[in-house]
CSV table of C-alpha atoms in Angstrom, one decimal:
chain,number,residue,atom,x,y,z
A,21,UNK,CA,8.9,-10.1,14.6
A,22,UNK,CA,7.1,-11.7,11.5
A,23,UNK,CA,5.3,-8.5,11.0
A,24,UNK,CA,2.0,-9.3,8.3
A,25,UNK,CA,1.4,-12.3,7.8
A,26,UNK,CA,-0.9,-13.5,4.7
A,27,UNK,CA,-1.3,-16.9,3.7
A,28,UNK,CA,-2.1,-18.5,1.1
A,29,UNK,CA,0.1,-17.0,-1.4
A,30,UNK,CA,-1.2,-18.5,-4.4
A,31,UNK,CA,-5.0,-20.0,-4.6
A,32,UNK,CA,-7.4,-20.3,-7.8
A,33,UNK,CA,-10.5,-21.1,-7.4
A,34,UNK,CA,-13.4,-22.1,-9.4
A,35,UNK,CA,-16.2,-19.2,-9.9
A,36,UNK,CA,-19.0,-19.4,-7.4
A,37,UNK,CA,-16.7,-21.3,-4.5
A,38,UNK,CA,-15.9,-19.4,-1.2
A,39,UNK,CA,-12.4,-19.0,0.4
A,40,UNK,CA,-11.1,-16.4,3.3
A,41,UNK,CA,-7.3,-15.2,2.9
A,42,UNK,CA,-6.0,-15.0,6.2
A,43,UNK,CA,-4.0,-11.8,7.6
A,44,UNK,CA,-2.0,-11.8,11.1
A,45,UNK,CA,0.0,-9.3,12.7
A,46,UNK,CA,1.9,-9.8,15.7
A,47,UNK,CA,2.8,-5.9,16.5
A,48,UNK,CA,-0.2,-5.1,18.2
A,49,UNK,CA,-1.8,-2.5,15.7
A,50,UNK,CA,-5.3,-1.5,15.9
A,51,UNK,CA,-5.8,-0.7,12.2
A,52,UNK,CA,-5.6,-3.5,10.2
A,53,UNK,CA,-7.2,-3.4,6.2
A,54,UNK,CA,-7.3,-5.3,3.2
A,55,UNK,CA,-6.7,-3.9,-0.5
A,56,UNK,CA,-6.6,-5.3,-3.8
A,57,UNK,CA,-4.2,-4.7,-6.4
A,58,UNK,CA,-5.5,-4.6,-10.2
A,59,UNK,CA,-3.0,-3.4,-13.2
A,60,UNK,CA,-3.5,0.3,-14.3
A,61,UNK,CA,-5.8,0.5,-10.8
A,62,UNK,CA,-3.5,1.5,-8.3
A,63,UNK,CA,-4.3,-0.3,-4.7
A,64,UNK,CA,-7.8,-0.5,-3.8
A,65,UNK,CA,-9.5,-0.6,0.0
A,66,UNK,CA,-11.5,-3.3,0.2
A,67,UNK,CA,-12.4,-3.2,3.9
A,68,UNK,CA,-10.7,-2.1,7.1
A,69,UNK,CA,-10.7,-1.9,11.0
A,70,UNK,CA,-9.7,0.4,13.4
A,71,UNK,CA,-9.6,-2.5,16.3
A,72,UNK,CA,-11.4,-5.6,17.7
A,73,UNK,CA,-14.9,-5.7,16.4
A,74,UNK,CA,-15.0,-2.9,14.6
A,75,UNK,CA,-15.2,-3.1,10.8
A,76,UNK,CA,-16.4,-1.2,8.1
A,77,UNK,CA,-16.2,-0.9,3.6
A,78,UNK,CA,-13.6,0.8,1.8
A,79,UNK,CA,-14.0,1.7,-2.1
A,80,UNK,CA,-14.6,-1.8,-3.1
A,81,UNK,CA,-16.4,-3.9,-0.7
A,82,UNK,CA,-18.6,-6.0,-2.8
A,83,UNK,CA,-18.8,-9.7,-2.8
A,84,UNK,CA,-16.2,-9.6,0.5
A,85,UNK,CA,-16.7,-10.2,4.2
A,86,UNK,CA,-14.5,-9.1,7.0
A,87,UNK,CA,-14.5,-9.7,10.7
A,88,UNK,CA,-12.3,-8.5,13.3
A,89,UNK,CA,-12.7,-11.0,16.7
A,90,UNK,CA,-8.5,-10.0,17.9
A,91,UNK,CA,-6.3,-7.5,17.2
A,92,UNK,CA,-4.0,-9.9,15.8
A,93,UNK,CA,-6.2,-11.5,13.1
A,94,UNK,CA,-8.6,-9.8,10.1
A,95,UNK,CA,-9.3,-12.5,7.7
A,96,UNK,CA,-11.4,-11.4,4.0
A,97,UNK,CA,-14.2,-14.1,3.2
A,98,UNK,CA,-15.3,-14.3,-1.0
A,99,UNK,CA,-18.5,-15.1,-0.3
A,100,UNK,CA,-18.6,-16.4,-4.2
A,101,UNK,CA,-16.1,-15.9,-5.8
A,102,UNK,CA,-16.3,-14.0,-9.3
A,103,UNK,CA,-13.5,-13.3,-12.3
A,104,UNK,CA,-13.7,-9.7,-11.6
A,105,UNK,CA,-12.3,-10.5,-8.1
A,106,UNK,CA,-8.6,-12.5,-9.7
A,107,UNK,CA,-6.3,-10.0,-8.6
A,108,UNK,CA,-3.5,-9.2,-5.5
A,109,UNK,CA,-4.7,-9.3,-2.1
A,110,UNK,CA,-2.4,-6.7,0.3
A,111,UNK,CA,-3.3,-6.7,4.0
A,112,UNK,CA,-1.5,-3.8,6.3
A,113,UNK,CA,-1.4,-2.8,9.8
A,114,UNK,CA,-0.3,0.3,11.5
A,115,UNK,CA,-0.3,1.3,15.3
A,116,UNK,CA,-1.3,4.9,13.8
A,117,UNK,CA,-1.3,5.8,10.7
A,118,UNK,CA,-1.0,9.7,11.2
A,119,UNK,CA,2.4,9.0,13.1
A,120,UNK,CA,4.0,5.3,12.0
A,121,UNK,CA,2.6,4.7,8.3
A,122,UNK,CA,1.2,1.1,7.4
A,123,UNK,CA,3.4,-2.2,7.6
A,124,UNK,CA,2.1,-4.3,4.2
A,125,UNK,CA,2.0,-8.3,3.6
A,126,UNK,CA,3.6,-10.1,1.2
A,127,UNK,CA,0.2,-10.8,-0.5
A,128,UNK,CA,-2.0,-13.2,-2.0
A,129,UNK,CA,-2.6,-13.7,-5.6
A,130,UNK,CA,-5.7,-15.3,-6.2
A,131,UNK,CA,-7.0,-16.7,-9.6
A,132,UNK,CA,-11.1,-17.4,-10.0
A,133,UNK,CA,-11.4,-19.3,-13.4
B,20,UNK,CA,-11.5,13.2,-2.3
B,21,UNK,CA,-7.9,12.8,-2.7
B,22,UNK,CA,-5.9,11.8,-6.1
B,23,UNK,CA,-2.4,10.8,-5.9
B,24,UNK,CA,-0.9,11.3,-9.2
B,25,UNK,CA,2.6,9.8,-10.3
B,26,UNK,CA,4.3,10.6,-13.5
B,27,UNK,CA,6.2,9.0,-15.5
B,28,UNK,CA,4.5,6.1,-15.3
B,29,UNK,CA,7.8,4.0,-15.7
B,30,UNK,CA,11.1,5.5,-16.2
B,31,UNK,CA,14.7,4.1,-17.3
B,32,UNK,CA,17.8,5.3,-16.6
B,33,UNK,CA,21.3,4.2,-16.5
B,34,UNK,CA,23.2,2.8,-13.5
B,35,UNK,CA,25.1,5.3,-11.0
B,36,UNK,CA,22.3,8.6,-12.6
B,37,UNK,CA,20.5,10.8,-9.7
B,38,UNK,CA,16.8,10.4,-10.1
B,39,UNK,CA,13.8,12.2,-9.0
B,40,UNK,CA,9.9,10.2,-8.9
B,41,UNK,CA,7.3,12.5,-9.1
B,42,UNK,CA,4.1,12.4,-6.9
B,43,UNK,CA,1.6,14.6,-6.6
B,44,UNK,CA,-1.7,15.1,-4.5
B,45,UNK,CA,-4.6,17.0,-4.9
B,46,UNK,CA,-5.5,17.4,-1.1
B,47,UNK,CA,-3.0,19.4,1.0
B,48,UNK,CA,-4.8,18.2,4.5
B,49,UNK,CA,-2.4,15.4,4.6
B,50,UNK,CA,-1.3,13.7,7.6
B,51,UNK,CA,1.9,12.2,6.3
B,52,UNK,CA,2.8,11.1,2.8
B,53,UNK,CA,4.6,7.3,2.6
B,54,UNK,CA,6.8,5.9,-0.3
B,55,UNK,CA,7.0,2.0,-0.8
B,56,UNK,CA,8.8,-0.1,-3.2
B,57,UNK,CA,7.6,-2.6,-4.8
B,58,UNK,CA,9.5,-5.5,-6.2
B,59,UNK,CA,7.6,-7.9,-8.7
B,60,UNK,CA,5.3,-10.5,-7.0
B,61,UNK,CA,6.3,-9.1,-3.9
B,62,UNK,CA,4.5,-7.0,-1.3
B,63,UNK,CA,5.0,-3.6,-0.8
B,64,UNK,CA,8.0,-2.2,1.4
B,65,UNK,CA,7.9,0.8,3.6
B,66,UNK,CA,10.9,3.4,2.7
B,67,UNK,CA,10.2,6.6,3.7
B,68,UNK,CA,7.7,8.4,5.8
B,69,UNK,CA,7.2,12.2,5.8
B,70,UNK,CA,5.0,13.8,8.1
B,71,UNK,CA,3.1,16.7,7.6
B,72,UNK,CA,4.9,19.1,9.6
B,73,UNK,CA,8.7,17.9,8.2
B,74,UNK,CA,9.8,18.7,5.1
B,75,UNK,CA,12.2,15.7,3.9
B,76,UNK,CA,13.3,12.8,5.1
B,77,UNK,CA,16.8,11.0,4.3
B,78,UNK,CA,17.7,7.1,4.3
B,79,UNK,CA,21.1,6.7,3.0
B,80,UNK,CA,21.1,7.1,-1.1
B,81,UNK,CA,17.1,8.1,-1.0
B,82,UNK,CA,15.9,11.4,0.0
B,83,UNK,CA,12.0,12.3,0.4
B,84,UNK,CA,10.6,15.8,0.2
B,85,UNK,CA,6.7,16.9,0.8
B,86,UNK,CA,5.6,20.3,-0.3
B,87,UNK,CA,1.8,20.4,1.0
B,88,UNK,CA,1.0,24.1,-0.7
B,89,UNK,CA,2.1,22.7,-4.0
B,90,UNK,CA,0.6,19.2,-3.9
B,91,UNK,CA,4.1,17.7,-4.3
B,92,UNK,CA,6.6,14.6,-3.2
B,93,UNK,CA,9.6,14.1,-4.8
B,94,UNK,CA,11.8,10.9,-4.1
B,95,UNK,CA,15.3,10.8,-4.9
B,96,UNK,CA,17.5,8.2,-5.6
B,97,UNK,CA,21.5,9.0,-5.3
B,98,UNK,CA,23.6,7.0,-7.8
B,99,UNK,CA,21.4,4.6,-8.9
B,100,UNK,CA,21.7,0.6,-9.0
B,101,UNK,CA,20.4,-2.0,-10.7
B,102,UNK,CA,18.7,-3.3,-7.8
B,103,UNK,CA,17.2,-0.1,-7.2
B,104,UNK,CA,14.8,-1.4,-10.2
B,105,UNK,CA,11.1,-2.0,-8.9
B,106,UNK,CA,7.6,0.3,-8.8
B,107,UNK,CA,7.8,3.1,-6.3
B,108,UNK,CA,4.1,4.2,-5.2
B,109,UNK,CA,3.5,6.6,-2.4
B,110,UNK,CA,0.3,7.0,0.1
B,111,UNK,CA,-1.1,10.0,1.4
B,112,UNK,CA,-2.9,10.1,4.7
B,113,UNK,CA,-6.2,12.3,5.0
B,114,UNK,CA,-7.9,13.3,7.7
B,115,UNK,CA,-11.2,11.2,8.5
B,116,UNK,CA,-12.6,8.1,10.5
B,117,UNK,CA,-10.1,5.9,9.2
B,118,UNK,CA,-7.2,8.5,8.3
B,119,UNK,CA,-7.7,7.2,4.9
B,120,UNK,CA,-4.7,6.5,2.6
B,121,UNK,CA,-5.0,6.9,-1.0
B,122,UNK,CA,-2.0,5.2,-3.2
B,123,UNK,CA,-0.8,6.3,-6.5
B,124,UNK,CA,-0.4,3.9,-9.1
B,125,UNK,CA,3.6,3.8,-9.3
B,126,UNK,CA,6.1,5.0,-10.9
B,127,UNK,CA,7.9,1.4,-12.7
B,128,UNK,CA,11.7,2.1,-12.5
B,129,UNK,CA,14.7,0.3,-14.8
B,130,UNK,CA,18.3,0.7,-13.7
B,131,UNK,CA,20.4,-0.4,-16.4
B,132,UNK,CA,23.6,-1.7,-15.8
């Protein structure tokens, strides 16, 4: 199994252009989120989904878009994309997190200069 | 709201000590707590998962405990390596719509040959 699978792994962008950092899981888990990663900050919920077409905002959902049309897929739009937002991108997945725990990406590390 | 505390912040000891990382919790309604490893640039890799009605969990040289009327998770480390070297963080699951996971902010561990 590939488990999480995040791509790019590196991208900088210039402020004020839009991008969406794909996340795929092949496991078949309904709960699928996205975090970001910031020194001294811990990990961060961005946005998350607890299965097809159902989304909803974590902690720090500004300036980001998610939609959730499989189970396999839950890409993360910048709309615009900001400084503030150059950080680590995480996506995880887990069949149930009461029971299994979350299954994590390899990330993406995203520059806006 | 949950806080997931972890102290020391970073820690260095030499190669073939027993170590214990520290985390702590605020909110005992916890459905399971999760350590990771982190390695750097990397992603974050599953190691341990202790639900709420166990009170340890054992993978060959690391051992978890979870103490929900203290607050408390220990991980320890048996006869420590240099490649055991990485950030440990552990996740708590709450109770809620999402069964929420809050992440401390590591605990940055040296092994020194």
């Amino acid at each position: 199994n590939a488990g999480v699978t995040q791509t790019p792994k590196f991208q900088v962008l210039k402020t004020g252009q839009s991008m969406t950092l794909q996340c795929a899981q092949d496991m078949n888990h309904e709960y699928m989120s996205w975090y970001r990663q910031d020194p001294g900050m811990g990990l961060r919920l961005i946005h998350y989904s607890v299965g097809a077409g159902i989304t909803d905002q974590g902690e720090v959902p500004n300036g980001y878009n998610v939609s959730r049309s499989t189970t396999e897929d839950f890409p993360l739009r910048l709309l615009s994309a900001a400084p503030s937002q150059t950080s680590v991108y995480f996506c995880a997945s887990s069949y149930s997190p009461t029971n299994y725990g979350y299954t994590f990406g390899s990330g993406t590390r995203l520059t806006v200069v | 709201k949950q806080e997931v505390t972890q102290i020391p912040a970073a820690l260095s000891v030499p190669e073939g000590e027993n170590l214990v990382l520290n985390c702590s919790f605020t909110d005992s309604a916890i459905y399971n707590l999760q350590w990771f490893r982190q390695d750097p640039g990397k992603g974050l890799t599953s190691l341990l998962l202790i639900q709420s009605s166990q009170r340890e969990q054992t993978s060959g040289r690391l051992n978890a405990s979870l103490d929900k009327s203290s607050g408390r998770s220990t991980l320890y480390i048996a006869a420590s390596q240099p490649g055991d070297s990485a950030t440990y963080l552990c996740a708590g699951v709450n109770s809620g719509g999402y069964q929420k996971v809050t992440f401390g902010t590591g605990t940055k561990l040296q092994v020194i040959p």
